[in-house]
C-alpha cells in the first residue's frame, strides 16, 4: 500500500457528488491544462478505479470541468485499499478491459509492469500531438517514478502521491524540560523514548500494524536488507545478523515505550495518538506526521517538530513510496485515458490542489519548489516541503535502496515480516528464532508461488 492514504470501506462514485461543486472553488483564477476544444472524445465514458484517497476526493471537484472541455464522461470508482487491490489485480491478470485507467499500487507496480499488464506511457509523452512539451515528464520526482519503470527504463505510470518517511515529535516541551535533543541516531531515539515514556502519561513512541513498512528502514540502517540484492537477486535475507538486530531494536521500542495494544493500531489510531500528544514520536509517511503542525485537530502545534527519521549506524535510509496512474494494456479507450491522466497530473491541477486545498503530497518538483507551495508548508520555521522532497529523492540519487519494496515478490515476504515482529513483541519467540522462522517461511512461500531462488 501507499501509506499516508485515507482508506474507507464503501465504493464511491463521482456521481454521488453535488453537481456544480467546482464553481465554488474560484477556478477562474487558475489556468486550465491545454485540452483540445473540439471535444474529440464526445460520447466516450471513461472508466477508472483506485482506492479511496483525499487526492481523488479533491480531484472529483474538478472533473466536471474536464468533462465539459473534452466531451467525455468520467466514471471514477473508489473503494477500500485491499478491496481495490484485489479487484484491480484480478481484472488486469485476467486480461479484462473494464478499466481505462487505474491506480498502479506501489506494492503491485513491479508485478504488473513485469507481466506486461500496463500500457507504455512513453508512447504518449513522446508524441507532441498528444502531450505538449510543458507537461514535462521529467518534472516528476525521480525517486517517485522508479516503481513505474521496467528494466529498460520505459514508463508505465506517473506518480500522483508521494510518501516520505519523517519523524514527528509532539512533546518537545517535555523533552526540553529533561534536556533532551531531537534524536538523530537509533541510539538517541531509544534514549529519548525511554526518558519520555510515562512522563505526564505520554508514551515514548507510537506505531501501527504494518511492520513491513516500519521495520525495513531499521534493517537497512543496521546494514541489512529484505532481499540479497533486489531486484536481480531476491533471495530473502531476513535472518541476517543485521535483520535480527533490527527486529530486536524495533520490537523493544514497541514493547517498552508504545501504547498497550499498539500491535493492532491502525494508521488513524497512531495519528490520533500523536495529534493529541498521548505519544511523543511517530515515524511514518509525511502526510501522517505533518498534521501535528498543519491540522486543525492538532492539540500540540506549539510543542511539535517534524524532522528526518534518525539514521542507523550503517545507513540513513528512510523509506519512501508513491502511487501512480496508469493505463491497462487492454483498455478500450487508451487515448482518452491518457487525456485524463495528463490533465489530472498537470502542473495546473497540481498547483490548484496545493493552493485551494493545502494538499502537499504532490510529485512534481516544480510545484514542490514553487513559492506558493513553500509558503504553505513552512510552519514554525520548518520547511516541510524541503524535508518531503529530500526523502522522496533519496532512492533516485544513487543506489535505489527502496528496490526491495518494488519487486513483485515483496507482498509475500511482507506478510512474513508482520508475523515475525508480532512474535517478538509478544515474547512468543526470540528475535533470532522469529527471523529464522521468517526466513524459512519466506523462502517456502516464494517457491510455492513459483519464484526461482
GROMACS .gro file of C-alpha atoms in nm:
model
  453
    1UNK     CA    1   0.000   0.000   0.000
    2UNK     CA    2   0.094   0.366  -0.022
    3UNK     CA    3   0.098   0.471   0.336
    4UNK     CA    4  -0.028   0.817   0.403
    5UNK     CA    5  -0.356   0.741   0.235
    6UNK     CA    6  -0.702   0.768   0.383
    7UNK     CA    7  -0.885   0.438   0.343
    8UNK     CA    8  -1.259   0.384   0.379
    9UNK     CA    9  -1.486   0.088   0.331
   10UNK     CA   10  -1.751   0.159   0.068
   11UNK     CA   11  -1.711   0.214  -0.308
   12UNK     CA   12  -1.786   0.573  -0.402
   13UNK     CA   13  -1.876   0.701  -0.747
   14UNK     CA   14  -1.812   1.052  -0.865
   15UNK     CA   15  -2.182   1.066  -0.949
   16UNK     CA   16  -2.262   1.095  -0.581
   17UNK     CA   17  -2.109   1.443  -0.564
   18UNK     CA   18  -2.323   1.753  -0.583
   19UNK     CA   19  -2.322   1.900  -0.931
   20UNK     CA   20  -2.161   2.234  -0.978
   21UNK     CA   21  -1.923   2.196  -0.684
   22UNK     CA   22  -1.632   2.313  -0.898
   23UNK     CA   23  -1.798   2.650  -0.938
   24UNK     CA   24  -1.740   2.721  -0.568
   25UNK     CA   25  -1.363   2.678  -0.592
   26UNK     CA   26  -1.266   3.002  -0.761
   27UNK     CA   27  -1.140   2.819  -1.067
   28UNK     CA   28  -1.134   3.126  -1.288
   29UNK     CA   29  -0.814   3.243  -1.122
   30UNK     CA   30  -0.618   2.937  -1.234
   31UNK     CA   31  -0.506   2.848  -1.586
   32UNK     CA   32  -0.651   2.528  -1.723
   33UNK     CA   33  -0.444   2.247  -1.873
   34UNK     CA   34  -0.446   2.262  -2.252
   35UNK     CA   35  -0.718   2.034  -2.389
   36UNK     CA   36  -0.841   2.025  -2.747
   37UNK     CA   37  -1.157   2.235  -2.772
   38UNK     CA   38  -1.318   2.031  -3.049
   39UNK     CA   39  -1.437   1.775  -2.795
   40UNK     CA   40  -1.288   1.475  -2.979
   41UNK     CA   41  -1.396   1.239  -2.701
   42UNK     CA   42  -1.766   1.324  -2.707
   43UNK     CA   43  -1.977   1.018  -2.631
   44UNK     CA   44  -1.699   0.827  -2.451
   45UNK     CA   45  -1.747   0.714  -2.093
   46UNK     CA   46  -1.408   0.667  -1.932
   47UNK     CA   47  -1.394   0.403  -1.659
   48UNK     CA   48  -1.128   0.434  -1.391
   49UNK     CA   49  -1.060   0.288  -1.048
   50UNK     CA   50  -0.845   0.343  -0.742
   51UNK     CA   51  -0.855   0.310  -0.368
   52UNK     CA   52  -1.013   0.591  -0.169
   53UNK     CA   53  -0.776   0.878  -0.104
   54UNK     CA   54  -0.804   1.250  -0.043
   55UNK     CA   55  -0.635   1.321  -0.377
   56UNK     CA   56  -0.929   1.171  -0.565
   57UNK     CA   57  -1.184   1.329  -0.334
   58UNK     CA   58  -1.036   1.667  -0.424
   59UNK     CA   59  -0.992   1.583  -0.791
   60UNK     CA   60  -1.361   1.495  -0.821
   61UNK     CA   61  -1.444   1.862  -0.768
   62UNK     CA   62  -1.271   1.947  -1.095
   63UNK     CA   63  -1.380   1.654  -1.311
   64UNK     CA   64  -1.693   1.839  -1.438
   65UNK     CA   65  -1.455   2.094  -1.596
   66UNK     CA   66  -1.263   1.816  -1.768
   67UNK     CA   67  -1.586   1.658  -1.893
   68UNK     CA   68  -1.706   1.992  -2.025
   69UNK     CA   69  -1.382   2.053  -2.214
   70UNK     CA   70  -1.339   1.706  -2.363
   71UNK     CA   71  -1.695   1.586  -2.407
   72UNK     CA   72  -1.624   1.255  -2.232
   73UNK     CA   73  -1.778   1.134  -1.909
   74UNK     CA   74  -1.561   1.001  -1.627
   75UNK     CA   75  -1.679   0.715  -1.409
   76UNK     CA   76  -1.425   0.700  -1.126
   77UNK     CA   77  -1.487   0.414  -0.885
   78UNK     CA   78  -1.316   0.432  -0.546
   79UNK     CA   79  -1.307   0.151  -0.292
   80UNK     CA   80  -1.116   0.048   0.020
   81UNK     CA   81  -0.745  -0.018  -0.028
   82UNK     CA   82  -0.748  -0.401  -0.001
   83UNK     CA   83  -1.071  -0.428  -0.200
   84UNK     CA   84  -0.934  -0.216  -0.484
   85UNK     CA   85  -0.604  -0.405  -0.499
   86UNK     CA   86  -0.781  -0.740  -0.516
   87UNK     CA   87  -1.028  -0.630  -0.782
   88UNK     CA   88  -0.774  -0.447  -0.997
   89UNK     CA   89  -0.520  -0.728  -0.980
   90UNK     CA   90  -0.783  -0.982  -1.086
   91UNK     CA   91  -0.902  -0.761  -1.370
   92UNK     CA   92  -0.554  -0.698  -1.508
   93UNK     CA   93  -0.423  -1.053  -1.466
   94UNK     CA   94  -0.730  -1.198  -1.636
   95UNK     CA   95  -0.682  -0.966  -1.934
   96UNK     CA   96  -1.004  -0.775  -1.873
   97UNK     CA   97  -1.089  -0.439  -2.024
   98UNK     CA   98  -1.330  -0.295  -1.768
   99UNK     CA   99  -1.091  -0.013  -1.672
  100UNK     CA  100  -0.946   0.257  -1.894
  101UNK     CA  101  -0.716   0.390  -1.623
  102UNK     CA  102  -0.614   0.253  -1.284
  103UNK     CA  103  -0.409   0.332  -0.980
  104UNK     CA  104  -0.080   0.147  -1.012
  105UNK     CA  105  -0.045   0.048  -0.649
  106UNK     CA  106   0.310   0.078  -0.520
  107UNK     CA  107   0.337  -0.276  -0.386
  108UNK     CA  108   0.187  -0.423  -0.706
  109UNK     CA  109   0.362  -0.199  -0.959
  110UNK     CA  110   0.660  -0.425  -1.029
  111UNK     CA  111   0.435  -0.727  -1.069
  112UNK     CA  112   0.205  -0.550  -1.316
  113UNK     CA  113   0.491  -0.394  -1.513
  114UNK     CA  114   0.690  -0.720  -1.537
  115UNK     CA  115   0.382  -0.911  -1.652
  116UNK     CA  116   0.312  -0.663  -1.932
  117UNK     CA  117  -0.029  -0.568  -1.793
  118UNK     CA  118   0.008  -0.191  -1.846
  119UNK     CA  119   0.044   0.033  -2.149
  120UNK     CA  120   0.378   0.204  -2.218
  121UNK     CA  121   0.313   0.571  -2.148
  122UNK     CA  122   0.627   0.680  -2.332
  123UNK     CA  123   0.425   0.630  -2.650
  124UNK     CA  124   0.204   0.918  -2.538
  125UNK     CA  125   0.463   1.152  -2.389
  126UNK     CA  126   0.691   1.120  -2.694
  127UNK     CA  127   0.415   1.232  -2.932
  128UNK     CA  128   0.387   1.615  -2.938
  129UNK     CA  129   0.037   1.583  -3.080
  130UNK     CA  130  -0.071   1.403  -2.763
  131UNK     CA  131   0.145   1.567  -2.498
  132UNK     CA  132   0.266   1.929  -2.502
  133UNK     CA  133   0.628   1.993  -2.409
  134UNK     CA  134   0.532   2.191  -2.098
  135UNK     CA  135   0.369   1.882  -1.945
  136UNK     CA  136   0.730   1.773  -1.890
  137UNK     CA  137   0.758   1.408  -1.774
  138UNK     CA  138   1.098   1.487  -1.621
  139UNK     CA  139   0.928   1.722  -1.372
  140UNK     CA  140   0.814   1.421  -1.168
  141UNK     CA  141   1.049   1.348  -0.877
  142UNK     CA  142   1.284   1.070  -0.982
  143UNK     CA  143   1.252   0.867  -0.665
  144UNK     CA  144   0.873   0.862  -0.700
  145UNK     CA  145   0.893   0.736  -1.059
  146UNK     CA  146   1.124   0.438  -1.003
  147UNK     CA  147   0.843   0.186  -0.928
  148UNK     CA  148   0.671   0.251  -1.263
  149UNK     CA  149   0.960   0.172  -1.496
  150UNK     CA  150   1.068  -0.157  -1.648
  151UNK     CA  151   1.425  -0.282  -1.675
  152UNK     CA  152   1.472  -0.086  -1.999
  153UNK     CA  153   1.352   0.239  -1.845
  154UNK     CA  154   1.009   0.253  -2.012
  155UNK     CA  155   0.739   0.430  -1.810
  156UNK     CA  156   0.411   0.262  -1.714
  157UNK     CA  157   0.276   0.508  -1.461
  158UNK     CA  158   0.305   0.864  -1.333
  159UNK     CA  159   0.303   0.937  -0.962
  160UNK     CA  160   0.021   1.134  -0.804
  161UNK     CA  161   0.112   1.067  -0.440
  162UNK     CA  162   0.443   1.055  -0.263
  163UNK     CA  163   0.517   0.914   0.079
  164UNK     CA  164   0.835   1.023   0.256
  165UNK     CA  165   0.914   0.874   0.596
  166UNK     CA  166   0.963   1.150   0.853
  167UNK     CA  167   0.961   1.172   1.232
  168UNK     CA  168   0.700   1.372   1.418
  169UNK     CA  169   0.765   1.478   1.778
  170UNK     CA  170   0.462   1.610   1.962
  171UNK     CA  171   0.600   1.695   2.307
  172UNK     CA  172   0.915   1.897   2.265
  173UNK     CA  173   0.814   2.078   2.584
  174UNK     CA  174   0.867   1.759   2.785
  175UNK     CA  175   1.192   1.688   2.602
  176UNK     CA  176   1.326   2.035   2.674
  177UNK     CA  177   1.243   2.003   3.045
  178UNK     CA  178   1.454   1.689   3.050
  179UNK     CA  179   1.733   1.844   2.844
  180UNK     CA  180   1.674   1.606   2.551
  181UNK     CA  181   1.770   1.692   2.194
  182UNK     CA  182   1.590   1.572   1.881
  183UNK     CA  183   1.726   1.220   1.820
  184UNK     CA  184   1.940   1.182   1.508
  185UNK     CA  185   2.057   0.822   1.556
  186UNK     CA  186   1.895   0.493   1.652
  187UNK     CA  187   2.072   0.506   1.986
  188UNK     CA  188   1.944   0.857   2.060
  189UNK     CA  189   1.592   0.757   1.953
  190UNK     CA  190   1.582   0.477   2.209
  191UNK     CA  191   1.716   0.709   2.479
  192UNK     CA  192   1.450   0.975   2.412
  193UNK     CA  193   1.171   0.715   2.410
  194UNK     CA  194   1.293   0.578   2.743
  195UNK     CA  195   1.324   0.921   2.905
  196UNK     CA  196   0.982   1.049   2.794
  197UNK     CA  197   0.778   0.730   2.835
  198UNK     CA  198   0.540   0.766   3.128
  199UNK     CA  199   0.602   1.138   3.179
  200UNK     CA  200   0.263   1.313   3.205
  201UNK     CA  201   0.111   0.984   3.087
  202UNK     CA  202   0.282   1.022   2.749
  203UNK     CA  203   0.409   0.719   2.555
  204UNK     CA  204   0.758   0.741   2.414
  205UNK     CA  205   0.659   0.627   2.064
  206UNK     CA  206   0.364   0.500   1.863
  207UNK     CA  207   0.349   0.285   1.553
  208UNK     CA  208   0.093   0.076   1.367
  209UNK     CA  209   0.032  -0.275   1.245
  210UNK     CA  210   0.202  -0.275   0.903
  211UNK     CA  211   0.552  -0.362   1.017
  212UNK     CA  212   0.667  -0.446   0.663
  213UNK     CA  213   0.670  -0.067   0.610
  214UNK     CA  214   0.811   0.031   0.951
  215UNK     CA  215   1.081  -0.234   1.003
  216UNK     CA  216   1.291  -0.231   0.680
  217UNK     CA  217   1.446   0.115   0.741
  218UNK     CA  218   1.586  -0.026   1.066
  219UNK     CA  219   1.710  -0.341   0.888
  220UNK     CA  220   1.885  -0.121   0.630
  221UNK     CA  221   2.002   0.121   0.896
  222UNK     CA  222   2.192  -0.164   1.063
  223UNK     CA  223   2.336  -0.265   0.724
  224UNK     CA  224   2.099  -0.542   0.611
  225UNK     CA  225   1.820  -0.571   0.357
  226UNK     CA  226   1.498  -0.762   0.294
  227UNK     CA  227   1.642  -0.938  -0.016
  228UNK     CA  228   2.003  -1.017  -0.101
  229UNK     CA  229   2.035  -0.778  -0.396
  230UNK     CA  230   1.700  -0.665  -0.532
  231UNK     CA  231   1.573  -0.663  -0.797
  232UNK     CA  232   1.830  -0.901  -0.952
  233UNK     CA  233   1.865  -1.137  -0.656
  234UNK     CA  234   1.552  -1.175  -0.443
  235UNK     CA  235   1.670  -1.440  -0.201
  236UNK     CA  236   1.529  -1.319   0.136
  237UNK     CA  237   1.785  -1.224   0.400
  238UNK     CA  238   1.553  -1.198   0.698
  239UNK     CA  239   1.777  -1.393   0.936
  240UNK     CA  240   2.095  -1.197   0.872
  241UNK     CA  241   2.264  -1.061   1.187
  242UNK     CA  242   2.159  -0.710   1.081
  243UNK     CA  243   1.793  -0.808   1.039
  244UNK     CA  244   1.790  -0.986   1.374
  245UNK     CA  245   1.943  -0.679   1.541
  246UNK     CA  246   1.684  -0.456   1.371
  247UNK     CA  247   1.380  -0.658   1.479
  248UNK     CA  248   1.518  -0.673   1.833
  249UNK     CA  249   1.559  -0.295   1.834
  250UNK     CA  250   1.219  -0.216   1.680
  251UNK     CA  251   1.033  -0.468   1.898
  252UNK     CA  252   1.199  -0.320   2.206
  253UNK     CA  253   1.060   0.024   2.115
  254UNK     CA  254   0.709  -0.114   2.079
  255UNK     CA  255   0.720  -0.341   2.382
  256UNK     CA  256   0.859  -0.087   2.626
  257UNK     CA  257   0.759   0.260   2.506
  258UNK     CA  258   0.445   0.231   2.289
  259UNK     CA  259   0.077   0.227   2.396
  260UNK     CA  260  -0.075  -0.102   2.503
  261UNK     CA  261  -0.237  -0.269   2.204
  262UNK     CA  262  -0.006  -0.096   1.956
  263UNK     CA  263   0.023  -0.418   1.753
  264UNK     CA  264  -0.337  -0.371   1.642
  265UNK     CA  265  -0.316   0.006   1.589
  266UNK     CA  266  -0.426   0.139   1.252
  267UNK     CA  267  -0.261   0.441   1.092
  268UNK     CA  268  -0.553   0.656   1.209
  269UNK     CA  269  -0.514   0.544   1.569
  270UNK     CA  270  -0.141   0.616   1.564
  271UNK     CA  271  -0.202   0.956   1.407
  272UNK     CA  272  -0.456   1.047   1.674
  273UNK     CA  273  -0.215   0.940   1.948
  274UNK     CA  274   0.040   1.184   1.805
  275UNK     CA  275  -0.210   1.467   1.737
  276UNK     CA  276  -0.333   1.462   2.095
  277UNK     CA  277   0.014   1.437   2.247
  278UNK     CA  278  -0.053   1.098   2.403
  279UNK     CA  279   0.256   0.970   2.220
  280UNK     CA  280   0.569   1.173   2.164
  281UNK     CA  281   0.713   1.016   1.846
  282UNK     CA  282   0.557   0.874   1.531
  283UNK     CA  283   0.775   0.775   1.233
  284UNK     CA  284   0.570   0.737   0.917
  285UNK     CA  285   0.494   0.897   0.579
  286UNK     CA  286   0.489   1.275   0.579
  287UNK     CA  287   0.114   1.306   0.533
  288UNK     CA  288   0.061   1.115   0.858
  289UNK     CA  289   0.303   1.309   1.080
  290UNK     CA  290   0.279   1.665   0.943
  291UNK     CA  291  -0.079   1.708   1.073
  292UNK     CA  292   0.070   1.781   1.418
  293UNK     CA  293   0.164   2.116   1.261
  294UNK     CA  294  -0.095   2.156   0.986
  295UNK     CA  295  -0.423   2.007   1.109
  296UNK     CA  296  -0.695   2.194   1.297
  297UNK     CA  297  -0.734   1.875   1.503
  298UNK     CA  298  -0.383   1.904   1.645
  299UNK     CA  299  -0.359   1.973   2.018
  300UNK     CA  300   0.020   2.002   2.006
  301UNK     CA  301   0.100   2.258   1.733
  302UNK     CA  302   0.304   2.472   1.970
  303UNK     CA  303   0.515   2.185   2.102
  304UNK     CA  304   0.572   1.984   1.782
  305UNK     CA  305   0.853   1.934   1.537
  306UNK     CA  306   0.879   1.734   1.213
  307UNK     CA  307   1.227   1.618   1.114
  308UNK     CA  308   1.420   1.345   0.933
  309UNK     CA  309   1.397   0.992   1.068
  310UNK     CA  310   1.705   0.903   1.278
  311UNK     CA  311   1.990   0.735   1.092
  312UNK     CA  312   2.124   0.390   1.160
  313UNK     CA  313   2.485   0.308   1.245
  314UNK     CA  314   2.548   0.193   0.886
  315UNK     CA  315   2.291   0.362   0.658
  316UNK     CA  316   2.049   0.654   0.657
  317UNK     CA  317   1.765   0.500   0.455
  318UNK     CA  318   1.424   0.647   0.543
  319UNK     CA  319   1.152   0.471   0.346
  320UNK     CA  320   0.967   0.637   0.061
  321UNK     CA  321   0.694   0.530  -0.174
  322UNK     CA  322   0.445   0.661  -0.426
  323UNK     CA  323   0.121   0.580  -0.605
  324UNK     CA  324   0.079   0.618  -0.980
  325UNK     CA  325  -0.182   0.638  -1.252
  326UNK     CA  326  -0.154   0.402  -1.548
  327UNK     CA  327  -0.347   0.253  -1.836
  328UNK     CA  328  -0.424  -0.120  -1.859
  329UNK     CA  329  -0.281  -0.288  -2.166
  330UNK     CA  330  -0.630  -0.398  -2.277
  331UNK     CA  331  -0.806  -0.067  -2.206
  332UNK     CA  332  -1.067   0.023  -2.467
  333UNK     CA  333  -1.004   0.398  -2.461
  334UNK     CA  334  -0.629   0.444  -2.420
  335UNK     CA  335  -0.600   0.788  -2.578
  336UNK     CA  336  -0.893   0.919  -2.375
  337UNK     CA  337  -0.739   0.766  -2.062
  338UNK     CA  338  -0.412   0.945  -2.133
  339UNK     CA  339  -0.602   1.271  -2.177
  340UNK     CA  340  -0.742   1.222  -1.827
  341UNK     CA  341  -0.406   1.129  -1.669
  342UNK     CA  342  -0.235   1.417  -1.847
  343UNK     CA  343  -0.499   1.655  -1.709
  344UNK     CA  344  -0.516   1.510  -1.355
  345UNK     CA  345  -0.137   1.523  -1.311
  346UNK     CA  346  -0.079   1.850  -1.494
  347UNK     CA  347   0.117   2.129  -1.323
  348UNK     CA  348  -0.201   2.340  -1.322
  349UNK     CA  349  -0.422   2.089  -1.142
  350UNK     CA  350  -0.140   2.000  -0.904
  351UNK     CA  351  -0.097   2.364  -0.809
  352UNK     CA  352  -0.470   2.411  -0.759
  353UNK     CA  353  -0.476   2.119  -0.516
  354UNK     CA  354  -0.194   2.282  -0.322
  355UNK     CA  355  -0.332   2.637  -0.320
  356UNK     CA  356  -0.701   2.568  -0.278
  357UNK     CA  357  -0.686   2.263  -0.052
  358UNK     CA  358  -0.342   2.252   0.109
  359UNK     CA  359  -0.273   1.913  -0.050
  360UNK     CA  360   0.105   1.873  -0.016
  361UNK     CA  361   0.198   1.519  -0.129
  362UNK     CA  362   0.247   1.624  -0.491
  363UNK     CA  363   0.519   1.458  -0.701
  364UNK     CA  364   0.601   1.743  -0.939
  365UNK     CA  365   0.929   1.911  -0.849
  366UNK     CA  366   0.825   2.247  -0.999
  367UNK     CA  367   0.521   2.257  -0.770
  368UNK     CA  368   0.708   2.148  -0.456
  369UNK     CA  369   0.972   2.414  -0.515
  370UNK     CA  370   0.723   2.691  -0.601
  371UNK     CA  371   0.670   2.993  -0.377
  372UNK     CA  372   0.303   2.903  -0.331
  373UNK     CA  373   0.393   2.556  -0.204
  374UNK     CA  374   0.672   2.678   0.021
  375UNK     CA  375   0.473   2.949   0.195
  376UNK     CA  376   0.201   2.696   0.279
  377UNK     CA  377   0.443   2.434   0.405
  378UNK     CA  378   0.685   2.635   0.614
  379UNK     CA  379   0.544   2.611   0.965
  380UNK     CA  380   0.720   2.743   1.275
  381UNK     CA  381   1.033   2.773   1.066
  382UNK     CA  382   1.017   2.411   0.949
  383UNK     CA  383   1.028   2.367   0.572
  384UNK     CA  384   0.809   2.057   0.541
  385UNK     CA  385   0.827   2.062   0.162
  386UNK     CA  386   1.206   2.051   0.163
  387UNK     CA  387   1.200   1.756   0.407
  388UNK     CA  388   0.943   1.574   0.193
  389UNK     CA  389   1.137   1.631  -0.130
  390UNK     CA  390   1.470   1.534   0.027
  391UNK     CA  391   1.346   1.193   0.140
  392UNK     CA  392   1.142   1.130  -0.176
  393UNK     CA  393   1.451   1.194  -0.389
  394UNK     CA  394   1.695   0.973  -0.194
  395UNK     CA  395   1.632   0.639  -0.372
  396UNK     CA  396   1.687   0.809  -0.709
  397UNK     CA  397   2.020   0.970  -0.619
  398UNK     CA  398   2.233   0.658  -0.617
  399UNK     CA  399   2.153   0.309  -0.503
  400UNK     CA  400   1.778   0.252  -0.515
  401UNK     CA  401   1.754   0.121  -0.162
  402UNK     CA  402   1.373   0.101  -0.196
  403UNK     CA  403   1.411  -0.167  -0.466
  404UNK     CA  404   1.319  -0.431  -0.209
  405UNK     CA  405   0.967  -0.297  -0.195
  406UNK     CA  406   0.912  -0.263  -0.568
  407UNK     CA  407   0.993  -0.623  -0.663
  408UNK     CA  408   0.681  -0.821  -0.737
  409UNK     CA  409   0.759  -1.077  -0.465
  410UNK     CA  410   0.761  -0.828  -0.178
  411UNK     CA  411   0.396  -0.873  -0.066
  412UNK     CA  412   0.467  -1.241   0.005
  413UNK     CA  413   0.767  -1.156   0.222
  414UNK     CA  414   0.593  -0.856   0.378
  415UNK     CA  415   0.328  -1.079   0.532
  416UNK     CA  416   0.601  -1.290   0.693
  417UNK     CA  417   0.770  -0.980   0.836
  418UNK     CA  418   0.446  -0.869   1.002
  419UNK     CA  419   0.411  -1.202   1.179
  420UNK     CA  420   0.775  -1.209   1.293
  421UNK     CA  421   0.751  -0.866   1.455
  422UNK     CA  422   0.436  -0.966   1.641
  423UNK     CA  423   0.604  -1.283   1.770
  424UNK     CA  424   0.900  -1.088   1.905
  425UNK     CA  425   0.697  -0.805   2.062
  426UNK     CA  426   0.467  -1.051   2.239
  427UNK     CA  427   0.758  -1.266   2.357
  428UNK     CA  428   0.648  -1.578   2.169
  429UNK     CA  429   0.989  -1.610   2.003
  430UNK     CA  430   1.331  -1.455   2.047
  431UNK     CA  431   1.444  -1.215   1.770
  432UNK     CA  432   1.677  -1.478   1.625
  433UNK     CA  433   1.421  -1.760   1.635
  434UNK     CA  434   1.149  -1.538   1.487
  435UNK     CA  435   1.369  -1.425   1.198
  436UNK     CA  436   1.498  -1.776   1.132
  437UNK     CA  437   1.136  -1.891   1.109
  438UNK     CA  438   1.053  -1.590   0.892
  439UNK     CA  439   1.338  -1.671   0.654
  440UNK     CA  440   1.228  -2.033   0.618
  441UNK     CA  441   0.865  -1.930   0.567
  442UNK     CA  442   0.950  -1.658   0.314
  443UNK     CA  443   1.163  -1.895   0.105
  444UNK     CA  444   0.895  -2.165   0.117
  445UNK     CA  445   0.618  -1.922   0.022
  446UNK     CA  446   0.816  -1.778  -0.267
  447UNK     CA  447   0.899  -2.121  -0.407
  448UNK     CA  448   0.537  -2.225  -0.367
  449UNK     CA  449   0.443  -1.920  -0.573
  450UNK     CA  450   0.681  -2.032  -0.849
  451UNK     CA  451   0.969  -1.796  -0.775
  452UNK     CA  452   1.314  -1.922  -0.867
  453UNK     CA  453   1.565  -1.852  -0.589
   0.00000   0.00000   0.00000
